[in-house]
């Protein structure tokens, strides 16, 4: 099976929709079921075999740096990518960290993406499905029907073989992006300079029919607001996640 030894953890945003919790605390440190969201992510990456994670910082960066230092004896080894001077968005932030991520494959993981595992652990399943001959990028997708805290019309439709298409303007599609992707450094060849969204690179892959998805076998928790955090807490308690 494919292995991913490195990962990018996107932790630099302001978390504005999570206010007032994020007035004095960066969103990655907001607790969920007794652990910081960032710890949920790093522990899951370690369980999937990731040895080195790069965490980018911008908003209240010292708090994240202190938190990462306090878990220095726990896997994965965690490096800081400093975006204090300029917030680079998901694509620009990952591009800045490529020298630490290697050729890949590597995960790119939102710091606020949480879920309860189903029968098949999500990250291990992504590694099992990964096929660079067909794919430029593989996204973890959550069914709307079982997701918590997500109230939009979905992001992608998916064919039986996993190929993705985006939701049309008036369309409702069955899957939301669950905050994790798997790719190689090749995805970033010719990437824009400065701040940009990963969506730019995903659209490029879509045009070549090389953007694929894998369904989450579990319950995704879109922890975007204080209300959604409460829903996720209740779900963790029910499911023992």
Short mmCIF file of C-alpha atoms in Angstrom, two decimals:
data_model
loop_
_atom_site.label_atom_id
_atom_site.label_comp_id
_atom_site.label_asym_id
_atom_site.label_seq_id
_atom_site.Cartn_x
_atom_site.Cartn_y
_atom_site.Cartn_z
CA UNK A 1 0.00 0.00 0.00
CA UNK A 2 1.06 3.59 -0.64
CA UNK A 3 2.55 5.45 2.31
CA UNK A 4 2.51 9.17 3.07
CA UNK A 5 5.35 10.23 5.35
CA UNK A 6 4.52 13.95 5.41
CA UNK A 7 1.48 16.17 5.76
CA UNK A 8 0.51 19.83 5.59
CA UNK A 9 -1.85 21.02 8.34
CA UNK A 10 -3.65 24.26 7.47
CA UNK A 11 -3.89 26.20 10.73
CA UNK A 12 -3.28 29.84 9.82
CA UNK A 13 -6.82 31.18 9.35
CA UNK A 14 -8.74 33.58 11.58
CA UNK A 15 -11.64 31.25 12.40
CA UNK A 16 -14.05 34.19 12.20
CA UNK A 17 -17.21 32.06 12.14
CA UNK A 18 -16.12 30.45 15.42
CA UNK A 19 -16.17 33.76 17.31
CA UNK A 20 -16.33 34.52 20.22
CA UNK A 21 -14.28 31.37 20.94
CA UNK A 22 -11.58 32.58 18.55
CA UNK A 23 -11.35 36.12 19.90
CA UNK A 24 -8.46 35.03 22.11
CA UNK A 25 -7.63 31.55 20.81
CA UNK A 26 -6.74 30.31 17.30
CA UNK A 27 -9.36 27.91 15.96
CA UNK A 28 -6.98 24.90 15.81
CA UNK A 29 -6.71 25.04 19.62
CA UNK A 30 -10.47 25.07 20.26
CA UNK A 31 -11.20 21.91 22.28
CA UNK A 32 -13.38 19.12 20.94
CA UNK A 33 -14.11 16.21 23.29
CA UNK A 34 -11.29 17.25 25.60
CA UNK A 35 -8.59 17.67 22.95
CA UNK A 36 -7.61 20.59 20.73
CA UNK A 37 -8.80 20.25 17.15
CA UNK A 38 -5.15 20.33 16.13
CA UNK A 39 -4.39 17.33 18.33
CA UNK A 40 -7.21 15.34 16.74
CA UNK A 41 -5.57 16.02 13.36
CA UNK A 42 -1.96 15.33 14.37
CA UNK A 43 -2.84 12.14 16.24
CA UNK A 44 -4.83 10.85 13.26
CA UNK A 45 -1.97 11.63 10.90
CA UNK A 46 0.46 9.79 13.18
CA UNK A 47 -1.84 6.76 13.25
CA UNK A 48 -1.78 6.76 9.42
CA UNK A 49 2.01 6.60 9.36
CA UNK A 50 2.82 10.27 8.85
CA UNK A 51 6.23 11.05 10.32
CA UNK A 52 6.48 14.81 9.72
CA UNK A 53 3.68 17.40 9.72
CA UNK A 54 4.05 21.05 8.74
CA UNK A 55 1.66 23.42 10.52
CA UNK A 56 1.29 26.94 9.13
CA UNK A 57 0.61 29.89 11.45
CA UNK A 58 -0.62 33.46 11.07
CA UNK A 59 -3.37 34.35 13.56
CA UNK A 60 -2.21 34.19 17.23
CA UNK A 61 0.78 32.14 16.05
CA UNK A 62 2.60 31.99 19.39
CA UNK A 63 -0.21 29.94 20.92
CA UNK A 64 0.05 27.29 18.21
CA UNK A 65 3.84 27.24 18.44
CA UNK A 66 3.68 26.74 22.21
CA UNK A 67 1.10 23.97 21.81
CA UNK A 68 3.20 22.15 19.23
CA UNK A 69 6.31 22.43 21.41
CA UNK A 70 4.40 20.90 24.33
CA UNK A 71 3.74 17.75 22.30
CA UNK A 72 7.29 17.46 20.95
CA UNK A 73 7.64 13.92 22.36
CA UNK A 74 4.62 12.71 20.37
CA UNK A 75 4.44 11.76 16.71
CA UNK A 76 4.43 13.17 14.17
CA UNK A 77 7.45 15.47 14.23
CA UNK A 78 5.87 18.89 13.74
CA UNK A 79 7.41 21.86 11.94
CA UNK A 80 6.06 25.42 11.82
CA UNK A 81 5.63 27.31 8.55
CA UNK A 82 5.54 31.01 9.47
CA UNK A 83 3.00 33.14 7.58
CA UNK A 84 2.99 36.06 10.02
CA UNK A 85 3.97 38.51 7.28
CA UNK A 86 1.35 37.35 4.76
CA UNK A 87 -1.52 34.88 4.99
CA UNK A 88 -1.08 32.66 1.93
CA UNK A 89 -4.42 30.77 1.78
CA UNK A 90 -4.57 27.00 1.35
CA UNK A 91 -2.67 26.76 -1.93
CA UNK A 92 -0.04 29.38 -1.23
CA UNK A 93 0.55 28.05 2.27
CA UNK A 94 1.12 24.52 1.00
CA UNK A 95 3.38 25.77 -1.79
CA UNK A 96 5.54 27.59 0.78
CA UNK A 97 6.00 24.33 2.71
CA UNK A 98 6.81 22.07 -0.27
CA UNK A 99 10.49 21.84 0.63
CA UNK A 100 9.48 20.08 3.86
CA UNK A 101 6.80 17.91 2.26
CA UNK A 102 8.94 16.24 -0.40
CA UNK A 103 7.72 14.77 -3.66
CA UNK A 104 4.90 12.92 -1.91
CA UNK A 105 2.35 11.64 -1.78
CA UNK A 106 1.44 13.82 1.20
CA UNK A 107 -1.76 14.78 2.96
CA UNK A 108 -3.10 18.34 3.11
CA UNK A 109 -5.37 18.45 6.16
CA UNK A 110 -7.56 21.28 7.44
CA UNK A 111 -6.95 21.80 11.14
CA UNK A 112 -10.69 21.87 11.88
CA UNK A 113 -11.64 18.66 10.06
CA UNK A 114 -12.96 16.04 12.48
CA UNK A 115 -14.87 12.81 12.07
CA UNK A 116 -15.68 9.54 13.76
CA UNK A 117 -14.17 6.60 11.93
CA UNK A 118 -16.29 3.95 10.30
CA UNK A 119 -15.16 0.40 9.57
CA UNK A 120 -12.42 1.67 7.25
CA UNK A 121 -10.10 4.40 8.67
CA UNK A 122 -10.31 7.36 6.30
CA UNK A 123 -6.64 8.21 5.79
CA UNK A 124 -5.63 4.56 5.34
CA UNK A 125 -8.41 4.20 2.78
CA UNK A 126 -7.16 7.26 0.88
CA UNK A 127 -3.70 5.69 0.71
CA UNK A 128 -5.21 2.43 -0.52
CA UNK A 129 -7.18 4.19 -3.29
CA UNK A 130 -4.39 6.55 -4.37
CA UNK A 131 -3.30 5.95 -7.97
CA UNK A 132 -0.93 8.54 -9.45
CA UNK A 133 -1.41 7.05 -12.92
CA UNK A 134 -5.00 8.35 -12.89
CA UNK A 135 -5.00 11.07 -10.23
CA UNK A 136 -3.42 14.46 -9.64
CA UNK A 137 -5.28 14.79 -6.35
CA UNK A 138 -7.60 12.67 -4.20
CA UNK A 139 -10.17 14.33 -1.91
CA UNK A 140 -11.89 12.91 1.15
CA UNK A 141 -15.64 13.42 0.69
CA UNK A 142 -18.41 13.24 3.26
CA UNK A 143 -22.00 12.29 2.38
CA UNK A 144 -24.33 15.18 3.23
CA UNK A 145 -26.86 12.71 4.56
CA UNK A 146 -24.70 11.74 7.53
CA UNK A 147 -22.66 14.91 8.14
CA UNK A 148 -22.95 17.13 11.21
CA UNK A 149 -22.85 20.93 11.15
CA UNK A 150 -22.94 21.24 7.36
CA UNK A 151 -25.98 22.97 5.89
CA UNK A 152 -24.98 23.86 2.32
CA UNK A 153 -25.77 22.13 -0.98
CA UNK A 154 -22.60 20.07 -1.29
CA UNK A 155 -19.38 20.52 -3.24
CA UNK A 156 -18.96 17.55 -5.59
CA UNK A 157 -20.69 14.76 -7.41
CA UNK A 158 -18.75 11.53 -7.88
CA UNK A 159 -18.88 8.77 -10.48
CA UNK A 160 -18.67 5.11 -9.37
CA UNK A 161 -14.94 5.06 -10.16
CA UNK A 162 -14.35 8.18 -8.02
CA UNK A 163 -13.98 10.88 -10.67
CA UNK A 164 -15.32 14.22 -9.46
CA UNK A 165 -17.38 17.07 -10.88
CA UNK A 166 -18.30 20.31 -9.16
CA UNK A 167 -21.80 21.30 -8.11
CA UNK A 168 -23.61 23.49 -10.62
CA UNK A 169 -25.05 26.84 -9.58
CA UNK A 170 -28.60 25.57 -8.88
CA UNK A 171 -27.64 21.98 -8.19
CA UNK A 172 -27.55 19.92 -5.01
CA UNK A 173 -24.85 17.24 -4.93
CA UNK A 174 -24.38 14.41 -2.42
CA UNK A 175 -20.86 15.10 -1.16
CA UNK A 176 -19.01 17.81 0.77
CA UNK A 177 -15.24 18.16 0.89
CA UNK A 178 -14.26 16.82 4.30
CA UNK A 179 -11.06 18.80 4.65
CA UNK A 180 -8.37 16.32 3.59
CA UNK A 181 -6.64 15.77 0.26
CA UNK A 182 -3.78 13.57 -0.93
CA UNK A 183 -1.45 14.68 -3.70
CA UNK A 184 2.17 14.98 -4.79
CA UNK A 185 4.38 17.99 -5.41
CA UNK A 186 3.56 17.62 -9.11
CA UNK A 187 0.13 19.14 -8.45
CA UNK A 188 1.89 22.44 -7.67
CA UNK A 189 3.92 22.70 -10.87
CA UNK A 190 3.20 26.10 -12.40
CA UNK A 191 1.19 27.17 -9.33
CA UNK A 192 0.49 30.89 -8.83
CA UNK A 193 2.78 33.06 -6.72
CA UNK A 194 1.59 34.40 -3.38
CA UNK A 195 -1.82 33.69 -1.80
CA UNK A 196 -4.18 31.37 -3.66
CA UNK A 197 -6.72 28.64 -2.94
CA UNK A 198 -6.16 24.94 -3.56
CA UNK A 199 -9.35 25.16 -5.61
CA UNK A 200 -7.24 26.68 -8.39
CA UNK A 201 -5.21 23.47 -8.63
CA UNK A 202 -8.26 21.26 -8.20
CA UNK A 203 -9.99 23.00 -11.10
CA UNK A 204 -6.90 22.40 -13.22
CA UNK A 205 -7.07 18.70 -12.29
CA UNK A 206 -10.80 18.65 -13.03
CA UNK A 207 -10.14 19.95 -16.52
CA UNK A 208 -7.86 16.97 -17.10
CA UNK A 209 -10.33 14.54 -15.43
CA UNK A 210 -7.68 13.78 -12.80
CA UNK A 211 -9.46 14.97 -9.65
CA UNK A 212 -10.83 12.00 -7.71
CA UNK A 213 -12.64 11.43 -4.43
CA UNK A 214 -13.10 8.73 -1.83
CA UNK A 215 -16.14 8.48 0.42
CA UNK A 216 -15.66 8.83 4.17
CA UNK A 217 -16.77 5.67 5.95
CA UNK A 218 -17.77 7.49 9.13
CA UNK A 219 -19.49 10.66 10.32
CA UNK A 220 -17.94 13.99 9.34
CA UNK A 221 -18.25 16.95 11.69
CA UNK A 222 -18.04 20.36 10.07
CA UNK A 223 -16.78 22.29 13.10
CA UNK A 224 -17.30 25.77 11.67
CA UNK A 225 -19.32 27.58 14.34
CA UNK A 226 -19.86 27.34 18.12
CA UNK A 227 -23.21 25.67 17.42
CA UNK A 228 -21.59 23.08 15.15
CA UNK A 229 -18.96 22.46 17.84
CA UNK A 230 -21.74 21.57 20.29
CA UNK A 231 -23.24 19.17 17.74
CA UNK A 232 -19.85 17.54 17.24
CA UNK A 233 -19.33 17.22 21.01
CA UNK A 234 -22.67 15.44 21.32
CA UNK A 235 -21.81 13.12 18.42
CA UNK A 236 -18.45 12.21 19.97
CA UNK A 237 -20.18 11.38 23.24
CA UNK A 238 -22.77 9.17 21.47
CA UNK A 239 -20.31 7.33 19.27
CA UNK A 240 -17.35 7.18 21.63
CA UNK A 241 -15.12 8.66 18.94
#
